[in-house]
Coordinates of N, CA and C in Angstrom, one line a residue:
M5 N 0.8 -1.2 0.0 CA 0.0 0.0 0.0 C 0.9 1.2 0.0
K6 N 0.4 2.3 -0.6 CA 1.3 3.5 -0.8 C 1.7 4.1 0.6
W7 N 0.8 4.0 1.6 CA 1.1 4.6 2.9 C 2.5 3.9 3.4
E8 N 2.6 2.6 3.2 CA 3.8 1.9 3.7 C 5.0 2.3 2.9
L9 N 4.8 2.6 1.6 CA 5.9 3.0 0.8 C 6.4 4.4 1.2
I10 N 5.5 5.3 1.5 CA 5.8 6.7 2.0 C 6.5 6.6 3.3
K11 N 6.0 5.8 4.2 CA 6.6 5.6 5.5 C 8.0 5.1 5.4
A12 N 8.3 4.1 4.6 CA 9.6 3.6 4.4 C 10.6 4.6 3.9
I13 N 10.1 5.5 3.0 CA 10.9 6.6 2.4 C 11.3 7.5 3.6
E14 N 10.3 7.9 4.4 CA 10.6 8.9 5.5 C 11.5 8.3 6.5
E15 N 11.4 7.0 6.8 CA 12.3 6.4 7.8 C 13.8 6.4 7.3
Q16 N 14.0 6.5 6.1 CA 15.4 6.5 5.6 C 15.9 8.0 5.5
G17 N 15.2 8.9 6.1 CA 15.7 10.3 6.2 C 15.4 11.1 4.9
Y18 N 14.4 10.7 4.1 CA 14.0 11.5 2.9 C 12.6 11.9 3.1
K19 N 12.2 12.9 2.2 CA 10.8 13.4 2.2 C 10.3 13.2 0.8
L20 N 9.0 12.7 0.7 CA 8.4 12.5 -0.6 C 8.2 13.8 -1.3
A21 N 8.8 14.0 -2.5 CA 8.6 15.2 -3.2 C 7.6 15.1 -4.3
G22 N 7.2 13.9 -4.7 CA 6.2 13.7 -5.7 C 5.9 12.3 -5.9
L23 N 4.7 12.0 -6.3 CA 4.3 10.6 -6.6 C 3.3 10.6 -7.7
S24 N 3.4 9.8 -8.7 CA 2.4 9.7 -9.7 C 2.4 8.2 -10.2
E25 N 1.3 7.9 -10.9 CA 1.1 6.5 -11.3 C 0.6 6.6 -12.8
N26 N 1.3 5.8 -13.6 CA 0.9 5.8 -15.0 C -0.2 4.8 -15.3
G27 N -0.7 4.7 -16.5 CA -1.8 3.8 -16.9 C -1.5 2.3 -16.7
M28 N -0.2 2.0 -16.6 CA 0.2 0.6 -16.5 C 0.4 0.2 -15.0
G29 N 0.1 1.2 -14.1 CA 0.1 0.9 -12.7 C 1.5 1.1 -12.1
M30 N 2.5 1.6 -12.9 CA 3.8 1.9 -12.4 C 3.8 3.2 -11.6
I31 N 4.5 3.2 -10.5 CA 4.5 4.3 -9.6 C 5.9 5.0 -9.8
N32 N 5.8 6.3 -10.0 CA 7.0 7.2 -10.1 C 7.1 8.0 -8.9
I33 N 8.3 8.0 -8.3 CA 8.5 8.6 -7.0 C 9.7 9.6 -7.1
A34 N 9.5 10.8 -6.5 CA 10.6 11.8 -6.4 C 10.8 12.1 -4.9
I35 N 12.0 12.0 -4.5 CA 12.3 12.2 -3.1 C 13.4 13.3 -2.9
E36 N 13.4 13.9 -1.7 CA 14.4 14.9 -1.4 C 14.9 14.7 0.0
S37 N 16.1 15.2 0.4 CA 16.5 15.0 1.8 C 15.7 15.9 2.7
N38 N 15.6 15.4 3.9 CA 14.9 16.2 5.0 C 15.8 17.3 5.5
E39 N 17.2 17.1 5.3 CA 18.1 18.0 5.8 C 18.1 19.3 5.1
V40 N 18.0 20.5 5.8 CA 17.9 21.8 5.2 C 19.1 22.6 5.5
S41 N 19.8 23.0 4.5 CA 21.0 23.8 4.7 C 20.6 25.2 5.2
E42 N 21.6 25.9 5.7 CA 21.4 27.3 6.2 C 21.0 28.2 5.0
K43 N 21.5 27.9 3.9 CA 21.2 28.7 2.7 C 19.8 28.5 2.3
D44 N 19.4 27.2 2.2 CA 18.0 26.8 1.8 C 17.0 27.3 2.8
S45 N 17.3 27.4 4.1 CA 16.3 27.8 5.1 C 15.8 29.2 4.9
N46 N 16.6 30.1 4.1 CA 16.2 31.4 3.9 C 15.4 31.6 2.7
I47 N 15.2 30.6 1.9 CA 14.4 30.7 0.7 C 12.9 30.8 1.0
E48 N 12.2 31.8 0.4 CA 10.8 31.9 0.6 C 10.1 31.4 -0.7
V49 N 9.2 30.5 -0.4 CA 8.4 29.8 -1.5 C 7.1 30.5 -1.6
E50 N 6.7 30.9 -2.8 CA 5.4 31.6 -3.0 C 4.3 30.5 -2.9
E51 N 3.3 30.9 -2.1 CA 2.1 30.0 -1.9 C 1.4 29.8 -3.2
S52 N 1.1 28.6 -3.6 CA 0.4 28.3 -4.8 C -0.7 27.2 -4.7
E53 N -1.6 27.2 -5.6 CA -2.6 26.2 -5.6 C -2.3 25.2 -6.7
K54 N -2.1 23.9 -6.2 CA -1.8 22.8 -7.2 C -2.8 21.7 -7.1
A55 N -2.8 20.8 -8.0 CA -3.7 19.7 -8.0 C -3.0 18.4 -8.3
M56 N -3.2 17.4 -7.6 CA -2.6 16.1 -7.8 C -3.7 15.1 -8.1
T57 N -3.4 14.2 -9.1 CA -4.4 13.2 -9.4 C -3.8 11.9 -8.8
F58 N -4.6 11.2 -7.9 CA -4.1 10.0 -7.2 C -5.2 8.9 -7.4
Q59 N -5.0 8.1 -8.4 CA -5.9 7.0 -8.7 C -7.3 7.4 -8.7
G60 N -7.7 8.3 -9.5 CA -9.1 8.7 -9.6 C -9.5 9.8 -8.6
V61 N -8.6 10.2 -7.7 CA -9.0 11.2 -6.7 C -8.2 12.4 -7.0
K62 N -8.9 13.5 -7.3 CA -8.2 14.8 -7.6 C -8.0 15.6 -6.3
W63 N -6.8 15.8 -5.9 CA -6.4 16.4 -4.6 C -6.0 17.8 -4.8
A64 N -6.6 18.8 -4.1 CA -6.2 20.2 -4.2 C -5.8 20.6 -2.9
S65 N -4.6 21.3 -2.8 CA -4.1 21.8 -1.6 C -3.1 22.9 -1.8
K66 N -3.0 23.8 -0.9 CA -2.0 24.8 -1.0 C -0.6 24.3 -0.5
N67 N 0.4 24.9 -1.0 CA 1.8 24.6 -0.5 C 2.2 23.2 -0.8
L68 N 1.7 22.5 -1.8 CA 2.1 21.2 -2.1 C 3.5 21.1 -2.5
E69 N 4.1 22.2 -3.1 CA 5.5 22.1 -3.5 C 6.4 22.1 -2.3
V70 N 5.9 22.5 -1.1 CA 6.7 22.6 0.1 C 6.4 21.4 1.0
D71 N 5.2 21.1 1.2 CA 4.8 20.1 2.2 C 3.8 19.1 1.6
K72 N 4.3 17.9 1.4 CA 3.5 16.8 0.8 C 2.5 16.1 1.8
H73 N 2.7 16.5 3.0 CA 1.9 15.8 4.0 C 0.5 16.3 4.1
V74 N -0.5 15.5 4.4 CA -1.9 15.9 4.6 C -2.0 16.7 5.8
K75 N -2.7 17.8 5.8 CA -3.0 18.7 6.9 C -4.5 18.9 7.1
V76 N -4.9 19.2 8.3 CA -6.3 19.5 8.6 C -6.7 20.6 7.7
G77 N -7.9 20.5 7.1 CA -8.4 21.5 6.2 C -8.1 21.2 4.7
D78 N -7.2 20.3 4.5 CA -6.9 19.9 3.1 C -8.1 19.3 2.4
R79 N -8.4 19.6 1.2 CA -9.6 19.2 0.5 C -9.2 18.4 -0.7
F80 N -9.9 17.3 -1.0 CA -9.7 16.6 -2.3 C -11.1 16.3 -2.8
Y81 N -11.1 16.0 -4.1 CA -12.4 15.8 -4.8 C -12.5 14.4 -5.3
I82 N -13.5 13.7 -5.0 CA -13.8 12.4 -5.6 C -14.4 12.6 -7.0
E83 N -13.7 12.2 -8.0 CA -14.2 12.5 -9.4 C -15.6 12.0 -9.7
K84 N -15.8 10.7 -9.2 CA -17.2 10.1 -9.4 C -17.5 9.2 -8.3
L85 N -18.6 9.4 -7.6 CA -19.1 8.6 -6.5 C -20.5 8.0 -6.9
T86 N -20.5 6.7 -7.1 CA -21.8 6.1 -7.4 C -22.1 4.9 -6.4
V87 N -23.2 5.0 -5.8 CA -23.7 4.0 -4.9 C -25.0 3.5 -5.4
K88 N -25.1 2.2 -5.6 CA -26.4 1.6 -6.1 C -27.5 1.8 -5.0
A89 N -28.7 1.9 -5.5 CA -29.9 1.9 -4.6 C -30.0 0.6 -3.9
T90 N -30.3 0.7 -2.6 CA -30.5 -0.5 -1.8 C -31.5 -0.2 -0.7
G91 N -32.5 -1.1 -0.5 CA -33.5 -0.8 0.5 C -34.2 0.5 0.4
S92 N -34.2 1.3 1.4 CA -34.8 2.6 1.3 C -33.9 3.7 0.8
F93 N -32.6 3.4 0.5 CA -31.6 4.3 0.1 C -31.6 4.4 -1.4
E94 N -31.8 5.7 -1.9 CA -31.8 5.9 -3.4 C -30.4 5.9 -3.9
K95 N -30.3 5.8 -5.2 CA -29.0 5.7 -5.9 C -28.3 7.1 -5.7
I96 N -27.0 7.0 -5.5 CA -26.1 8.2 -5.4 C -25.3 8.2 -6.7
N97 N -25.3 9.3 -7.4 CA -24.4 9.5 -8.6 C -24.0 10.9 -8.7
L98 N -22.8 11.2 -8.1 CA -22.3 12.5 -8.0 C -20.9 12.6 -8.5
G99 N -20.5 13.8 -9.0 CA -19.2 14.0 -9.5 C -18.5 15.2 -8.8
N100 N -17.1 15.1 -8.8 CA -16.3 16.2 -8.1 C -16.9 16.4 -6.7
V101 N -16.9 15.4 -5.9 CA -17.4 15.5 -4.5 C -16.3 15.9 -3.5
P102 N -16.5 17.0 -2.9 CA -15.4 17.5 -2.0 C -15.4 16.8 -0.6
V103 N -14.2 16.4 -0.2 CA -14.0 15.8 1.1 C -12.8 16.5 1.8
I104 N -13.0 16.7 3.1 CA -12.1 17.5 3.9 C -11.4 16.6 5.0
A105 N -10.1 16.8 5.1 CA -9.3 16.2 6.2 C -9.6 17.0 7.5
V106 N -10.3 16.3 8.5 CA -10.7 17.0 9.7 C -9.9 16.6 10.9
D107 N -9.1 15.5 10.8 CA -8.2 15.1 11.9 C -7.1 14.3 11.3
V108 N -5.9 14.7 11.6 CA -4.7 14.0 11.1 C -4.0 13.4 12.3
R109 N -3.9 12.1 12.3 CA -3.3 11.3 13.4 C -2.0 10.6 12.9
K110 N -1.3 10.0 13.9 CA -0.1 9.3 13.5 C -0.5 8.0 12.7
D111 N -1.6 7.5 13.0 CA -2.0 6.2 12.3 C -2.9 6.4 11.1
G112 N -3.2 7.6 10.8 CA -4.1 7.9 9.6 C -4.8 9.2 9.6
V113 N -5.7 9.4 8.7 CA -6.4 10.7 8.5 C -7.9 10.4 8.5
L114 N -8.7 11.3 9.3 CA -10.1 11.2 9.3 C -10.6 12.2 8.3
F115 N -11.5 11.8 7.4 CA -12.1 12.7 6.4 C -13.6 12.8 6.6
N116 N -14.1 14.0 6.2 CA -15.6 14.2 6.3 C -16.0 14.8 5.0
F117 N -17.1 14.3 4.5 CA -17.7 14.9 3.2 C -18.1 16.3 3.5
E118 N -17.6 17.3 2.7 CA -17.9 18.7 3.0 C -19.4 19.0 2.8
N119 N -20.0 18.4 1.9 CA -21.5 18.6 1.7 C -22.3 17.5 2.1
I120 N -23.6 17.7 2.2 CA -24.6 16.7 2.5 C -24.9 15.9 1.2
L121 N -24.6 14.6 1.3 CA -24.8 13.8 0.1 C -26.3 13.5 -0.2
F122 N -27.0 13.2 0.9 CA -28.4 12.8 0.7 C -29.1 13.0 2.0
R123 N -30.4 12.8 2.1 CA -31.2 13.0 3.3 C -31.9 11.6 3.7
H124 N -31.8 11.3 4.9 CA -32.4 10.0 5.3 C -32.6 10.0 6.9
C125 N -33.4 9.1 7.4 CA -33.6 9.0 8.8 C -32.4 8.1 9.3
I126 N -32.2 8.2 10.7 CA -31.3 7.2 11.3 C -31.9 5.8 11.2
D127 N -33.1 5.7 11.7 CA -33.8 4.4 11.6 C -35.3 4.7 11.9
D128 N -36.2 4.1 11.1 CA -37.6 4.3 11.4 C -38.1 3.6 12.7
D129 N -37.4 2.6 13.1 CA -37.8 1.8 14.2 C -36.7 1.8 15.3
Y130 N -36.0 2.9 15.5 CA -35.0 3.0 16.5 C -35.6 2.9 17.9
E131 N -34.9 2.1 18.7 CA -35.3 1.9 20.1 C -34.3 2.5 21.1
E132 N -34.7 2.9 22.2 CA -33.8 3.5 23.2 C -32.6 2.6 23.5
G133 N -31.4 3.2 23.5 CA -30.2 2.4 23.8 C -29.6 1.6 22.7
G134 N -30.2 1.8 21.5 CA -29.7 1.1 20.3 C -28.3 1.6 19.9
N135 N -27.5 0.7 19.3 CA -26.2 1.1 18.8 C -26.4 1.7 17.4
F136 N -25.8 2.9 17.1 CA -25.9 3.5 15.8 C -25.5 2.6 14.7
E137 N -24.4 1.9 14.9 CA -23.8 1.0 13.9 C -24.8 -0.1 13.4
E138 N -25.8 -0.3 14.2 CA -26.7 -1.4 13.9 C -28.0 -0.8 13.4
T139 N -28.1 0.5 13.3 CA -29.3 1.2 12.7 C -29.3 1.0 11.2
E140 N -30.5 1.3 10.6 CA -30.6 1.3 9.2 C -29.5 2.1 8.5
L141 N -29.3 3.3 8.9 CA -28.3 4.2 8.3 C -26.9 3.7 8.6
G142 N -26.6 3.2 9.9 CA -25.3 2.8 10.3 C -24.9 1.6 9.4
V143 N -25.8 0.6 9.2 CA -25.4 -0.6 8.4 C -25.2 -0.2 6.9
Y144 N -26.0 0.7 6.4 CA -25.8 1.2 5.0 C -24.4 1.8 4.8
L145 N -24.0 2.7 5.8 CA -22.7 3.4 5.6 C -21.5 2.5 5.7
K146 N -21.6 1.5 6.6 CA -20.4 0.6 6.8 C -20.4 -0.6 5.8
D147 N -21.5 -0.7 5.0 CA -21.5 -1.8 4.0 C -21.6 -1.2 2.6
A148 N -22.8 -1.0 2.1 CA -23.0 -0.5 0.7 C -22.2 0.8 0.4
F149 N -22.3 1.7 1.3 CA -21.7 3.0 1.0 C -20.1 2.9 1.1
K150 N -19.6 2.2 2.1 CA -18.2 2.0 2.2 C -17.6 1.3 1.0
N151 N -18.3 0.3 0.6 CA -17.8 -0.5 -0.6 C -17.7 0.4 -1.8
A152 N -18.7 1.2 -2.0 CA -18.7 2.1 -3.2 C -17.6 3.2 -3.1
L153 N -17.4 3.7 -1.8 CA -16.4 4.7 -1.6 C -15.0 4.1 -1.9
E154 N -14.7 2.9 -1.4 CA -13.4 2.3 -1.7 C -13.2 2.2 -3.2
K155 N -14.2 1.8 -3.9 CA -14.1 1.6 -5.4 C -13.8 3.0 -6.0
A156 N -14.4 4.0 -5.5 CA -14.3 5.4 -6.1 C -12.9 6.0 -5.9
I157 N -12.3 5.7 -4.7 CA -11.0 6.4 -4.4 C -9.9 5.4 -4.5
C158 N -10.1 4.1 -4.7 CA -9.1 3.1 -4.9 C -8.2 3.0 -3.7
V159 N -8.7 3.3 -2.5 CA -8.0 3.2 -1.3 C -8.8 2.5 -0.2
G160 N -8.3 1.6 0.6 CA -9.0 0.9 1.6 C -9.5 1.9 2.7
V161 N -10.7 1.7 3.1 CA -11.3 2.6 4.2 C -11.4 1.8 5.4
Y162 N -10.9 2.3 6.5 CA -10.9 1.5 7.8 C -12.3 1.6 8.4
D163 N -12.9 2.7 8.4 CA -14.2 2.9 9.0 C -15.0 4.0 8.2
C164 N -16.3 3.8 8.2 CA -17.2 4.7 7.5 C -18.5 4.8 8.3
S165 N -18.7 6.0 8.8 CA -19.9 6.2 9.7 C -20.2 7.7 9.7
L166 N -20.8 8.2 10.8 CA -21.0 9.6 11.0 C -20.1 10.1 12.0
L167 N -19.9 11.4 12.1 CA -19.1 12.0 13.2 C -19.9 12.0 14.5
T168 N -19.3 12.0 15.6 CA -20.0 12.1 16.9 C -20.2 13.6 17.2
K169 N -21.2 13.9 18.1 CA -21.4 15.2 18.6 C -20.2 15.8 19.2
E170 N -19.4 15.0 20.0 CA -18.2 15.5 20.6 C -17.1 15.9 19.6
Q171 N -17.0 15.1 18.5 CA -16.0 15.4 17.5 C -16.3 16.8 16.9
V172 N -17.6 17.1 16.7 CA -18.0 18.3 16.0 C -18.0 19.5 16.9
F173 N -18.4 19.3 18.1 CA -18.5 20.5 19.0 C -17.5 20.6 20.1
E174 N -16.6 19.6 20.3 CA -15.6 19.7 21.3 C -14.2 19.3 20.9
D175 N -14.0 18.2 20.2 CA -12.7 17.6 20.0 C -11.9 18.1 18.9
L176 N -12.5 18.3 17.7 CA -11.8 18.5 16.5 C -11.6 20.0 16.2
E177 N -10.4 20.4 16.1 CA -10.1 21.9 15.9 C -10.7 22.4 14.6
Y178 N -10.8 21.6 13.6 CA -11.4 22.1 12.3 C -12.8 22.6 12.5
F179 N -13.6 22.0 13.4 CA -15.0 22.4 13.6 C -15.2 23.5 14.6
K180 N -14.1 24.0 15.2 CA -14.2 25.1 16.1 C -14.7 26.4 15.4
S181 N -14.5 26.5 14.1 CA -15.0 27.5 13.3 C -16.4 27.2 12.9
R182 N -17.4 28.0 13.2 CA -18.8 27.8 12.9 C -19.0 27.5 11.4
K183 N -18.3 28.3 10.5 CA -18.5 28.1 9.1 C -18.2 26.7 8.6
N184 N -17.3 26.0 9.3 CA -16.9 24.6 8.9 C -18.0 23.6 9.4
R185 N -18.9 24.0 10.2 CA -20.0 23.2 10.7 C -21.2 23.3 9.8
I186 N -21.2 24.3 8.9 CA -22.4 24.6 8.1 C -22.2 23.8 6.8
K187 N -23.2 23.0 6.4 CA -23.1 22.2 5.2 C -24.3 22.5 4.2
V188 N -24.0 22.3 3.0 CA -25.0 22.5 2.0 C -25.4 21.2 1.3
L189 N -26.6 21.1 0.7 CA -27.0 19.9 0.0 C -26.3 19.8 -1.4
S190 N -25.8 18.7 -1.7 CA -25.0 18.5 -2.9 C -25.9 18.8 -4.1
D191 N -27.2 18.5 -4.0 CA -28.1 18.7 -5.2 C -28.6 20.1 -5.5
D192 N -28.5 21.0 -4.5 CA -29.0 22.3 -4.8 C -28.3 23.4 -4.1
S193 N -27.2 23.1 -3.4 CA -26.4 24.1 -2.7 C -27.0 25.0 -1.7
D194 N -28.2 24.5 -1.1 CA -28.9 25.2 -0.1 C -28.4 24.6 1.3
T195 N -28.2 25.5 2.3 CA -27.8 25.0 3.6 C -28.9 24.1 4.2
W196 N -28.4 23.1 5.0 CA -29.3 22.2 5.6 C -28.7 21.6 6.9
W197 N -29.6 21.0 7.8 CA -29.1 20.4 9.0 C -28.6 19.0 8.7
W198 N -27.7 18.5 9.6 CA -27.2 17.1 9.3 C -27.0 16.4 10.6
W199 N -27.0 15.0 10.5 CA -27.0 14.1 11.7 C -25.5 14.0 12.2
T200 N -25.4 13.7 13.5 CA -24.2 13.1 14.1 C -24.7 11.7 14.5
K201 N -23.8 10.8 14.9 CA -24.2 9.5 15.3 C -24.4 9.4 16.9
S202 N -24.5 10.5 17.6 CA -24.7 10.5 19.0 C -26.1 10.6 19.4
P203 N -26.7 9.6 20.1 CA -28.0 9.7 20.7 C -28.1 10.9 21.6
N204 N -29.3 11.5 21.7 CA -29.5 12.6 22.6 C -29.7 12.1 24.0
A205 N -29.0 12.6 25.0 CA -29.0 12.0 26.4 C -30.3 12.3 27.0
S206 N -31.0 13.3 26.7 CA -32.3 13.7 27.4 C -33.5 13.2 26.7
N207 N -33.4 12.6 25.5 CA -34.6 12.1 24.8 C -34.2 10.7 24.1
S208 N -34.9 9.7 24.5 CA -34.5 8.3 24.2 C -34.5 8.0 22.7
T209 N -35.3 8.7 22.0 CA -35.5 8.4 20.5 C -34.9 9.5 19.6
H210 N -34.2 10.4 20.2 CA -33.6 11.5 19.4 C -32.1 11.3 19.2
F211 N -31.6 11.9 18.1 CA -30.1 11.9 17.9 C -29.7 13.4 17.7
C212 N -28.5 13.6 18.1 CA -27.9 15.0 18.0 C -27.6 15.3 16.5
G213 N -27.8 16.6 16.2 CA -27.5 17.0 14.8 C -26.8 18.4 14.9
V214 N -26.6 18.9 13.7 CA -26.0 20.2 13.5 C -27.0 21.0 12.6
D215 N -27.5 22.1 13.1 CA -28.5 22.8 12.3 C -27.9 23.7 11.2
S216 N -28.7 24.3 10.3 CA -28.2 25.0 9.1 C -27.3 26.2 9.5
N217 N -27.3 26.6 10.7 CA -26.5 27.7 11.2 C -25.2 27.3 11.9
G218 N -25.0 25.9 12.0 CA -23.8 25.4 12.6 C -23.9 25.2 14.1
S219 N -25.2 25.3 14.6 CA -25.4 25.1 16.1 C -25.9 23.7 16.3
S220 N -25.8 23.3 17.6 CA -26.3 21.9 17.9 C -27.8 21.8 17.9
D221 N -28.3 20.7 17.6 CA -29.7 20.4 17.5 C -30.0 19.0 17.8
N222 N -31.2 18.5 18.0 CA -31.5 17.1 18.1 C -32.9 16.9 17.5
L223 N -33.1 15.7 16.9 CA -34.4 15.4 16.2 C -34.6 13.9 16.4
N224 N -35.9 13.5 16.2 CA -36.2 12.1 16.3 C -35.5 11.3 15.2
A225 N -35.0 10.1 15.6 CA -34.3 9.3 14.7 C -35.0 8.9 13.5
S226 N -36.4 9.0 13.5 CA -37.2 8.6 12.4 C -37.4 9.7 11.4
N227 N -36.8 10.9 11.6 CA -36.9 12.0 10.7 C -36.2 11.8 9.4
S228 N -36.9 11.7 8.3 CA -36.4 11.3 7.1 C -35.7 12.4 6.3
H229 N -35.7 13.6 6.9 CA -35.1 14.8 6.2 C -33.7 15.1 6.7
G230 N -33.1 14.2 7.6 CA -31.8 14.5 8.1 C -30.7 14.4 7.1
G231 N -29.8 15.4 7.1 CA -28.7 15.4 6.1 C -27.6 14.4 6.5
I232 N -27.1 13.7 5.5 CA -26.1 12.7 5.7 C -24.7 13.2 5.1
A233 N -23.7 13.4 6.0 CA -22.4 13.8 5.5 C -21.4 12.8 6.2
P234 N -21.2 11.7 5.6 CA -20.4 10.6 6.2 C -18.9 11.0 6.5
A235 N -18.3 10.3 7.4 CA -16.9 10.5 7.7 C -16.2 9.1 7.5
F236 N -15.0 9.1 7.2 CA -14.3 7.9 7.0 C -12.8 8.0 7.4
L237 N -12.2 6.9 7.8 CA -10.8 6.9 8.2 C -9.9 6.1 7.2
I238 N -8.8 6.7 6.8 CA -7.8 6.0 6.0 C -6.6 5.9 6.8
T239 N -6.2 4.7 7.1 CA -5.0 4.4 8.0 C -3.7 4.3 7.1
R240 N -2.6 4.4 7.8 CA -1.3 4.3 7.2 C -0.9 2.8 7.0
D241 N -1.6 1.9 7.6 CA -1.2 0.5 7.6 C -1.9 -0.2 6.5

């Protein structure tokens, strides 16, 4: 896997300067030393917007010429995301879908879809104390949606679910800015509220959400209008 290749390069004291793959599946790698001379340390590099194509994923980020590492707030676009209709879930067929890196860890990167992909309930028959991963939506995201996502980005996904209330409102620095908690619908660019996977502590059949202004909210799990903006983890192993 490419994560392992990059890690091996870094362990040898080099930094990845570029990576590309041709139509035959051959990987071309450019590396440079991590050691910076006194002369080089004074060089100012103009900030620029670049785009990298990585097995069907178009990745856009600033300062790519300087730092090849993924950072919180980096955005990439899934060129084509198609998920077949299954059960109560309609077919998804979207292009140039933006995804944001919201947490960068030693073992991988947590991504969140920048926009709301579709609207759906958590579960029509949700019962108090139920596990989100076993709800209608939870099962769909970790099975049908995850499989389609892996096919679209050509990278294995460790986990595919929703963010928790704590991640959005307490833990992740990216969401400390209200504007980053506001999402729009992919189909019409209008702002809308979206689900987290955290049950509401004071109401047994409600789940926490984020309203169209970026504030916390909660609604009944059977509400079919809830916006779905999945999160997924890509690990280095």
